[in-house]
Amino acid sequence: MMQKKEAEKRGIPKANTNGESPEGVRSSNGADASVPITGQPTPAIKSLMAQVLSNANIRIAYGQVVGNKGAPGVDGMQVEGLKPYLQTNWQHIKGRLEQGTYIPKPVRKVEIPKPGGAGMRMLGIPTVVDRLITQAIQQVLSPLWEATFSDNSYGFRPGRSAADAVRKAQSYQEEGLKVVVDIDLSKFFDEVNHARLMSRIMERTPGEWQLHKLIHRYLKAGIMEGGLTETREKGTPQGSPLSPLLSNIVLDELDKELEKRGHKFVRYADDCNVYVSKQRSGERVYASLTRFLENKMRLKVNKEKSKVDKPRNRKFLGFSFYGRKGGVGIRIAPASMERVYKKVKALCRQGRGWNLGRFIKELLNPYLRGWVNYYRMADAKSVLEQLDEWIRRRLRLILWRQWKRRWTRRNKLMAAGLSEQRAVESAFNDRGPWWNSGASHMNQAIPKRYFQKLELVSLLDRYLDYKKSVTIGTAVYGTVRTVV
């Protein structure tokens, strides 16, 4: 009783047990009392809102939003229209933000297929103005948390990448931890509890009620689909510049729990792998973490996708592992290889009516560069050589179909250097387009150097260049982390 009176005297509110938002619920340190405080408030933070709205911060945020491009939100405004709009309206928007009266617009609901056909992933596309504001918030808040995040967390953090996370997982296996507890969170971004998230933000930024209210309004902003707006009581849809930071703030609680238990783990966003030495240990860890995530953090574990298994049987960030002489190797996961074949095939269908050189330059090459840059760390020489050959065959297929008529095909083959007899036999062979695209007459008429002149990206060449640069870096600096 004495403790209760003392708490009331100090202004600490009663615990929020009904799951309501903490907006307007204040304690002596700015946190919702329904969630225990585990971190230390950042001292002497003055007017974060002023930092968010400073001219320098807004200019940086503007550059990020324009550089990222992206689709319009519910108001239809394109990124190109942001500058003239701000020139006319920014002072009014800034005033509403300073007064705490700004109301974000609903996000536009978009659904995209998940990799491997595992259902649909929901994205929430904010307006470009709201992207600017949330980007500005992210730039101010991120440094306050970055230094306290776990060293085993890699997603959406400066100076860290998926490649770093995969190498960390490899190192654990080479230490002898041969079993992985692969935790899959079901619709994580849709299940984030607003009250718990706001409490984490408030405990680190006490007294910043303007900013707390604005972030909470962004969390509560509705989702518009087909002209109708649906209210949101939980979740932080992917699409906002602020969502990655918010996800890390939420899942930092999991990281701290795993560290407290002494586990070896790697987390990249909502992909979390815990490494143990034995299957039985893995089963115990899986059961314990499931209880923690569902009962305490109020998140859902996907029981069908979460497994305790050998790492070589699992996929992590598109990669998998295999045993090799002297250690553990990294390879491209079979499912990832299947996806790249499907994607290139879809792009080639899209490029049938294009000039081949323009199609390669504008559609195909950008995708291939990004793909190989991501997967180049894997041991993949043979699979990339096969993929290069298959891509060239798909491009020959485009040409064969563009030539359409038999006499056109005969003339094109002769122009490429084939004899008239062979050109006629090839053009009139009554075989299907795919067979002809891989036949010797098309390989002779449209050889590899033809695509080199069109500057088609060679996955194998880029991979070998990267491996060579790493080898040179290792020799000079003594570390495989040197990348040229």
PDB file of N, CA and C in Angstrom, residues 307-382:
ATOM      1  N   LYS A 307      12.043 -24.367 -37.894  1.00  0.00           N
ATOM      2  CA  LYS A 307      12.566 -25.728 -37.795  1.00  0.00           C
ATOM      3  C   LYS A 307      13.840 -25.761 -36.956  1.00  0.00           C
ATOM      4  N   VAL A 308      14.106 -26.942 -36.412  1.00  0.00           N
ATOM      5  CA  VAL A 308      15.410 -27.248 -35.823  1.00  0.00           C
ATOM      6  C   VAL A 308      16.037 -28.285 -36.745  1.00  0.00           C
ATOM      7  N   ASP A 309      17.157 -27.916 -37.378  1.00  0.00           N
ATOM      8  CA  ASP A 309      17.671 -28.771 -38.455  1.00  0.00           C
ATOM      9  C   ASP A 309      19.162 -28.504 -38.661  1.00  0.00           C
ATOM     10  N   LYS A 310      19.736 -29.248 -39.576  1.00  0.00           N
ATOM     11  CA  LYS A 310      21.100 -28.987 -40.020  1.00  0.00           C
ATOM     12  C   LYS A 310      21.095 -27.729 -40.897  1.00  0.00           C
ATOM     13  N   PRO A 311      22.080 -26.863 -40.757  1.00  0.00           N
ATOM     14  CA  PRO A 311      22.089 -25.629 -41.561  1.00  0.00           C
ATOM     15  C   PRO A 311      22.058 -25.870 -43.069  1.00  0.00           C
ATOM     16  N   ARG A 312      22.637 -26.988 -43.524  1.00  0.00           N
ATOM     17  CA  ARG A 312      22.656 -27.247 -44.965  1.00  0.00           C
ATOM     18  C   ARG A 312      21.254 -27.488 -45.524  1.00  0.00           C
ATOM     19  N   ASN A 313      20.307 -27.821 -44.636  1.00  0.00           N
ATOM     20  CA  ASN A 313      18.936 -28.068 -45.076  1.00  0.00           C
ATOM     21  C   ASN A 313      18.057 -26.828 -44.995  1.00  0.00           C
ATOM     22  N   ARG A 314      18.611 -25.727 -44.506  1.00  0.00           N
ATOM     23  CA  ARG A 314      17.837 -24.504 -44.317  1.00  0.00           C
ATOM     24  C   ARG A 314      18.368 -23.393 -45.222  1.00  0.00           C
ATOM     25  N   LYS A 315      17.558 -22.397 -45.420  1.00  0.00           N
ATOM     26  CA  LYS A 315      17.947 -21.225 -46.196  1.00  0.00           C
ATOM     27  C   LYS A 315      18.028 -20.026 -45.264  1.00  0.00           C
ATOM     28  N   PHE A 316      19.097 -19.238 -45.396  1.00  0.00           N
ATOM     29  CA  PHE A 316      19.252 -18.032 -44.593  1.00  0.00           C
ATOM     30  C   PHE A 316      19.633 -16.873 -45.508  1.00  0.00           C
ATOM     31  N   LEU A 317      18.705 -15.936 -45.666  1.00  0.00           N
ATOM     32  CA  LEU A 317      18.917 -14.748 -46.505  1.00  0.00           C
ATOM     33  C   LEU A 317      19.276 -15.111 -47.942  1.00  0.00           C
ATOM     34  N   GLY A 318      18.709 -16.213 -48.427  1.00  0.00           N
ATOM     35  CA  GLY A 318      18.949 -16.639 -49.803  1.00  0.00           C
ATOM     36  C   GLY A 318      20.135 -17.557 -49.970  1.00  0.00           C
ATOM     37  N   PHE A 319      20.880 -17.818 -48.893  1.00  0.00           N
ATOM     38  CA  PHE A 319      22.060 -18.675 -48.948  1.00  0.00           C
ATOM     39  C   PHE A 319      21.804 -19.958 -48.168  1.00  0.00           C
ATOM     40  N   SER A 320      22.641 -20.951 -48.399  1.00  0.00           N
ATOM     41  CA  SER A 320      22.673 -22.135 -47.547  1.00  0.00           C
ATOM     42  C   SER A 320      24.144 -22.543 -47.397  1.00  0.00           C
ATOM     43  N   PHE A 321      24.385 -23.613 -46.679  1.00  0.00           N
ATOM     44  CA  PHE A 321      25.757 -23.995 -46.323  1.00  0.00           C
ATOM     45  C   PHE A 321      26.014 -25.442 -46.714  1.00  0.00           C
ATOM     46  N   TYR A 322      27.294 -25.789 -46.832  1.00  0.00           N
ATOM     47  CA  TYR A 322      27.669 -27.166 -47.137  1.00  0.00           C
ATOM     48  C   TYR A 322      29.033 -27.445 -46.512  1.00  0.00           C
ATOM     49  N   GLY A 323      29.282 -28.716 -46.244  1.00  0.00           N
ATOM     50  CA  GLY A 323      30.573 -29.101 -45.686  1.00  0.00           C
ATOM     51  C   GLY A 323      31.634 -29.189 -46.767  1.00  0.00           C
ATOM     52  N   ARG A 324      32.788 -28.648 -46.495  1.00  0.00           N
ATOM     53  CA  ARG A 324      33.902 -28.719 -47.420  1.00  0.00           C
ATOM     54  C   ARG A 324      35.183 -28.977 -46.634  1.00  0.00           C
ATOM     55  N   LYS A 325      36.226 -29.318 -47.337  1.00  0.00           N
ATOM     56  CA  LYS A 325      37.486 -29.621 -46.681  1.00  0.00           C
ATOM     57  C   LYS A 325      37.977 -28.387 -45.916  1.00  0.00           C
ATOM     58  N   GLY A 326      38.173 -28.563 -44.629  1.00  0.00           N
ATOM     59  CA  GLY A 326      38.703 -27.475 -43.818  1.00  0.00           C
ATOM     60  C   GLY A 326      37.664 -26.539 -43.256  1.00  0.00           C
ATOM     61  N   GLY A 327      36.380 -26.819 -43.445  1.00  0.00           N
ATOM     62  CA  GLY A 327      35.395 -25.910 -42.862  1.00  0.00           C
ATOM     63  C   GLY A 327      34.018 -26.023 -43.476  1.00  0.00           C
ATOM     64  N   VAL A 328      33.314 -24.899 -43.495  1.00  0.00           N
ATOM     65  CA  VAL A 328      31.938 -24.820 -43.984  1.00  0.00           C
ATOM     66  C   VAL A 328      31.888 -23.831 -45.144  1.00  0.00           C
ATOM     67  N   GLY A 329      31.291 -24.254 -46.245  1.00  0.00           N
ATOM     68  CA  GLY A 329      31.173 -23.388 -47.416  1.00  0.00           C
ATOM     69  C   GLY A 329      29.807 -22.738 -47.508  1.00  0.00           C
ATOM     70  N   ILE A 330      29.758 -21.624 -48.237  1.00  0.00           N
ATOM     71  CA  ILE A 330      28.508 -20.890 -48.477  1.00  0.00           C
ATOM     72  C   ILE A 330      28.120 -21.091 -49.934  1.00  0.00           C
ATOM     73  N   ARG A 331      26.862 -21.403 -50.174  1.00  0.00           N
ATOM     74  CA  ARG A 331      26.383 -21.557 -51.538  1.00  0.00           C
ATOM     75  C   ARG A 331      25.062 -20.794 -51.696  1.00  0.00           C
ATOM     76  N   ILE A 332      24.658 -20.617 -52.939  1.00  0.00           N
ATOM     77  CA  ILE A 332      23.350 -20.018 -53.202  1.00  0.00           C
ATOM     78  C   ILE A 332      22.295 -21.094 -52.966  1.00  0.00           C
ATOM     79  N   ALA A 333      21.286 -20.775 -52.181  1.00  0.00           N
ATOM     80  CA  ALA A 333      20.251 -21.759 -51.869  1.00  0.00           C
ATOM     81  C   ALA A 333      19.523 -22.190 -53.144  1.00  0.00           C
ATOM     82  N   PRO A 334      19.155 -23.471 -53.241  1.00  0.00           N
ATOM     83  CA  PRO A 334      18.444 -23.936 -54.435  1.00  0.00           C
ATOM     84  C   PRO A 334      17.194 -23.117 -54.753  1.00  0.00           C
ATOM     85  N   ALA A 335      16.458 -22.717 -53.713  1.00  0.00           N
ATOM     86  CA  ALA A 335      15.250 -21.914 -53.952  1.00  0.00           C
ATOM     87  C   ALA A 335      15.598 -20.569 -54.565  1.00  0.00           C
ATOM     88  N   SER A 336      16.737 -20.006 -54.194  1.00  0.00           N
ATOM     89  CA  SER A 336      17.165 -18.724 -54.765  1.00  0.00           C
ATOM     90  C   SER A 336      17.535 -18.885 -56.233  1.00  0.00           C
ATOM     91  N   MET A 337      18.168 -20.010 -56.570  1.00  0.00           N
ATOM     92  CA  MET A 337      18.490 -20.266 -57.970  1.00  0.00           C
ATOM     93  C   MET A 337      17.221 -20.444 -58.794  1.00  0.00           C
ATOM     94  N   GLU A 338      16.260 -21.115 -58.229  1.00  0.00           N
ATOM     95  CA  GLU A 338      14.991 -21.313 -58.938  1.00  0.00           C
ATOM     96  C   GLU A 338      14.316 -19.972 -59.223  1.00  0.00           C
ATOM     97  N   ARG A 339      14.403 -19.043 -58.247  1.00  0.00           N
ATOM     98  CA  ARG A 339      13.764 -17.739 -58.419  1.00  0.00           C
ATOM     99  C   ARG A 339      14.444 -16.915 -59.508  1.00  0.00           C
ATOM    100  N   VAL A 340      15.783 -16.978 -59.594  1.00  0.00           N
ATOM    101  CA  VAL A 340      16.450 -16.164 -60.608  1.00  0.00           C
ATOM    102  C   VAL A 340      16.108 -16.667 -62.007  1.00  0.00           C
ATOM    103  N   TYR A 341      15.983 -17.967 -62.169  1.00  0.00           N
ATOM    104  CA  TYR A 341      15.579 -18.502 -63.467  1.00  0.00           C
ATOM    105  C   TYR A 341      14.173 -18.012 -63.841  1.00  0.00           C
ATOM    106  N   LYS A 342      13.269 -18.024 -62.876  1.00  0.00           N
ATOM    107  CA  LYS A 342      11.899 -17.564 -63.150  1.00  0.00           C
ATOM    108  C   LYS A 342      11.867 -16.074 -63.473  1.00  0.00           C
ATOM    109  N   LYS A 343      12.672 -15.300 -62.755  1.00  0.00           N
ATOM    110  CA  LYS A 343      12.685 -13.856 -62.974  1.00  0.00           C
ATOM    111  C   LYS A 343      13.240 -13.511 -64.345  1.00  0.00           C
ATOM    112  N   VAL A 344      14.347 -14.130 -64.740  1.00  0.00           N
ATOM    113  CA  VAL A 344      14.931 -13.849 -66.050  1.00  0.00           C
ATOM    114  C   VAL A 344      13.976 -14.284 -67.163  1.00  0.00           C
ATOM    115  N   LYS A 345      13.323 -15.410 -66.960  1.00  0.00           N
ATOM    116  CA  LYS A 345      12.350 -15.883 -67.960  1.00  0.00           C
ATOM    117  C   LYS A 345      11.214 -14.885 -68.116  1.00  0.00           C
ATOM    118  N   ALA A 346      10.734 -14.330 -66.991  1.00  0.00           N
ATOM    119  CA  ALA A 346       9.662 -13.335 -67.046  1.00  0.00           C
ATOM    120  C   ALA A 346      10.136 -12.049 -67.722  1.00  0.00           C
ATOM    121  N   LEU A 347      11.355 -11.633 -67.439  1.00  0.00           N
ATOM    122  CA  LEU A 347      11.899 -10.436 -68.081  1.00  0.00           C
ATOM    123  C   LEU A 347      12.028 -10.636 -69.588  1.00  0.00           C
ATOM    124  N   CYS A 348      12.466 -11.820 -69.996  1.00  0.00           N
ATOM    125  CA  CYS A 348      12.626 -12.089 -71.425  1.00  0.00           C
ATOM    126  C   CYS A 348      11.278 -12.108 -72.142  1.00  0.00           C
ATOM    127  N   ARG A 349      10.256 -12.573 -71.478  1.00  0.00           N
ATOM    128  CA  ARG A 349       8.916 -12.485 -72.075  1.00  0.00           C
ATOM    129  C   ARG A 349       8.530 -11.028 -72.282  1.00  0.00           C
ATOM    130  N   GLN A 350       8.864 -10.220 -71.288  1.00  0.00           N
ATOM    131  CA  GLN A 350       8.554  -8.796 -71.357  1.00  0.00           C
ATOM    132  C   GLN A 350       9.336  -8.110 -72.474  1.00  0.00           C
ATOM    133  N   GLY A 351      10.507  -8.632 -72.802  1.00  0.00           N
ATOM    134  CA  GLY A 351      11.366  -7.981 -73.782  1.00  0.00           C
ATOM    135  C   GLY A 351      11.197  -8.460 -75.207  1.00  0.00           C
ATOM    136  N   ARG A 352      10.193  -9.272 -75.487  1.00  0.00           N
ATOM    137  CA  ARG A 352      10.044  -9.840 -76.832  1.00  0.00           C
ATOM    138  C   ARG A 352       9.891  -8.767 -77.908  1.00  0.00           C
ATOM    139  N   GLY A 353       9.160  -7.712 -77.618  1.00  0.00           N
ATOM    140  CA  GLY A 353       8.923  -6.685 -78.628  1.00  0.00           C
ATOM    141  C   GLY A 353       9.965  -5.585 -78.633  1.00  0.00           C
ATOM    142  N   TRP A 354      10.983  -5.707 -77.800  1.00  0.00           N
ATOM    143  CA  TRP A 354      12.005  -4.679 -77.679  1.00  0.00           C
ATOM    144  C   TRP A 354      13.152  -4.923 -78.662  1.00  0.00           C
ATOM    145  N   ASN A 355      13.879  -3.857 -78.968  1.00  0.00           N
ATOM    146  CA  ASN A 355      15.194  -4.007 -79.552  1.00  0.00           C
ATOM    147  C   ASN A 355      16.066  -4.726 -78.531  1.00  0.00           C
ATOM    148  N   LEU A 356      16.801  -5.748 -78.981  1.00  0.00           N
ATOM    149  CA  LEU A 356      17.503  -6.599 -78.030  1.00  0.00           C
ATOM    150  C   LEU A 356      18.537  -5.817 -77.216  1.00  0.00           C
ATOM    151  N   GLY A 357      19.286  -4.926 -77.867  1.00  0.00           N
ATOM    152  CA  GLY A 357      20.279  -4.144 -77.151  1.00  0.00           C
ATOM    153  C   GLY A 357      19.662  -3.263 -76.084  1.00  0.00           C
ATOM    154  N   ARG A 358      18.543  -2.642 -76.405  1.00  0.00           N
ATOM    155  CA  ARG A 358      17.860  -1.782 -75.434  1.00  0.00           C
ATOM    156  C   ARG A 358      17.294  -2.605 -74.280  1.00  0.00           C
ATOM    157  N   PHE A 359      16.747  -3.783 -74.593  1.00  0.00           N
ATOM    158  CA  PHE A 359      16.217  -4.659 -73.549  1.00  0.00           C
ATOM    159  C   PHE A 359      17.311  -5.068 -72.577  1.00  0.00           C
ATOM    160  N   ILE A 360      18.471  -5.445 -73.116  1.00  0.00           N
ATOM    161  CA  ILE A 360      19.579  -5.848 -72.253  1.00  0.00           C
ATOM    162  C   ILE A 360      20.019  -4.685 -71.375  1.00  0.00           C
ATOM    163  N   LYS A 361      20.157  -3.514 -71.947  1.00  0.00           N
ATOM    164  CA  LYS A 361      20.667  -2.354 -71.213  1.00  0.00           C
ATOM    165  C   LYS A 361      19.689  -1.867 -70.159  1.00  0.00           C
ATOM    166  N   GLU A 362      18.416  -1.783 -70.507  1.00  0.00           N
ATOM    167  CA  GLU A 362      17.455  -1.113 -69.632  1.00  0.00           C
ATOM    168  C   GLU A 362      16.732  -2.059 -68.663  1.00  0.00           C
ATOM    169  N   LEU A 363      16.541  -3.306 -69.050  1.00  0.00           N
ATOM    170  CA  LEU A 363      15.777  -4.221 -68.193  1.00  0.00           C
ATOM    171  C   LEU A 363      16.625  -5.339 -67.588  1.00  0.00           C
ATOM    172  N   LEU A 364      17.368  -6.026 -68.441  1.00  0.00           N
ATOM    173  CA  LEU A 364      18.041  -7.239 -67.980  1.00  0.00           C
ATOM    174  C   LEU A 364      19.289  -6.942 -67.154  1.00  0.00           C
ATOM    175  N   ASN A 365      20.175  -6.093 -67.670  1.00  0.00           N
ATOM    176  CA  ASN A 365      21.433  -5.830 -66.971  1.00  0.00           C
ATOM    177  C   ASN A 365      21.260  -5.280 -65.553  1.00  0.00           C
ATOM    178  N   PRO A 366      20.378  -4.315 -65.320  1.00  0.00           N
ATOM    179  CA  PRO A 366      20.227  -3.822 -63.938  1.00  0.00           C
ATOM    180  C   PRO A 366      19.860  -4.923 -62.952  1.00  0.00           C
ATOM    181  N   TYR A 367      18.981  -5.840 -63.372  1.00  0.00           N
ATOM    182  CA  TYR A 367      18.610  -6.945 -62.487  1.00  0.00           C
ATOM    183  C   TYR A 367      19.791  -7.880 -62.254  1.00  0.00           C
ATOM    184  N   LEU A 368      20.513  -8.233 -63.320  1.00  0.00           N
ATOM    185  CA  LEU A 368      21.636  -9.168 -63.194  1.00  0.00           C
ATOM    186  C   LEU A 368      22.744  -8.585 -62.324  1.00  0.00           C
ATOM    187  N   ARG A 369      23.031  -7.299 -62.479  1.00  0.00           N
ATOM    188  CA  ARG A 369      24.065  -6.673 -61.645  1.00  0.00           C
ATOM    189  C   ARG A 369      23.707  -6.760 -60.170  1.00  0.00           C
ATOM    190  N   GLY A 370      22.477  -6.371 -59.852  1.00  0.00           N
ATOM    191  CA  GLY A 370      22.052  -6.415 -58.455  1.00  0.00           C
ATOM    192  C   GLY A 370      22.071  -7.823 -57.891  1.00  0.00           C
ATOM    193  N   TRP A 371      21.635  -8.782 -58.699  1.00  0.00           N
ATOM    194  CA  TRP A 371      21.573 -10.170 -58.231  1.00  0.00           C
ATOM    195  C   TRP A 371      22.958 -10.722 -57.942  1.00  0.00           C
ATOM    196  N   VAL A 372      23.881 -10.560 -58.889  1.00  0.00           N
ATOM    197  CA  VAL A 372      25.210 -11.141 -58.698  1.00  0.00           C
ATOM    198  C   VAL A 372      25.988 -10.394 -57.624  1.00  0.00           C
ATOM    199  N   ASN A 373      25.762  -9.110 -57.460  1.00  0.00           N
ATOM    200  CA  ASN A 373      26.425  -8.376 -56.381  1.00  0.00           C
ATOM    201  C   ASN A 373      25.997  -8.903 -55.016  1.00  0.00           C
ATOM    202  N   TYR A 374      24.754  -9.338 -54.918  1.00  0.00           N
ATOM    203  CA  TYR A 374      24.266  -9.877 -53.643  1.00  0.00           C
ATOM    204  C   TYR A 374      24.835 -11.273 -53.382  1.00  0.00           C
ATOM    205  N   TYR A 375      24.864 -12.125 -54.406  1.00  0.00           N
ATOM    206  CA  TYR A 375      25.234 -13.530 -54.208  1.00  0.00           C
ATOM    207  C   TYR A 375      26.699 -13.837 -54.497  1.00  0.00           C
ATOM    208  N   ARG A 376      27.510 -12.849 -54.829  1.00  0.00           N
ATOM    209  CA  ARG A 376      28.879 -13.105 -55.265  1.00  0.00           C
ATOM    210  C   ARG A 376      29.763 -13.709 -54.180  1.00  0.00           C
ATOM    211  N   MET A 377      29.373 -13.583 -52.910  1.00  0.00           N
ATOM    212  CA  MET A 377      30.192 -14.136 -51.837  1.00  0.00           C
ATOM    213  C   MET A 377      30.114 -15.665 -51.770  1.00  0.00           C
ATOM    214  N   ALA A 378      29.101 -16.263 -52.413  1.00  0.00           N
ATOM    215  CA  ALA A 378      28.914 -17.714 -52.352  1.00  0.00           C
ATOM    216  C   ALA A 378      29.917 -18.429 -53.256  1.00  0.00           C
ATOM    217  N   ASP A 379      30.077 -19.716 -53.022  1.00  0.00           N
ATOM    218  CA  ASP A 379      30.865 -20.563 -53.922  1.00  0.00           C
ATOM    219  C   ASP A 379      29.929 -20.967 -55.058  1.00  0.00           C
ATOM    220  N   ALA A 380      30.077 -20.302 -56.212  1.00  0.00           N
ATOM    221  CA  ALA A 380      29.029 -20.437 -57.225  1.00  0.00           C
ATOM    222  C   ALA A 380      29.558 -20.437 -58.655  1.00  0.00           C
ATOM    223  N   LYS A 381      30.807 -20.775 -58.858  1.00  0.00           N
ATOM    224  CA  LYS A 381      31.374 -20.678 -60.204  1.00  0.00           C
ATOM    225  C   LYS A 381      30.595 -21.502 -61.225  1.00  0.00           C
ATOM    226  N   SER A 382      30.342 -22.759 -60.919  1.00  0.00           N
ATOM    227  CA  SER A 382      29.694 -23.638 -61.905  1.00  0.00           C
ATOM    228  C   SER A 382      28.244 -23.238 -62.150  1.00  0.00           C
TER     229      SER A 382
END
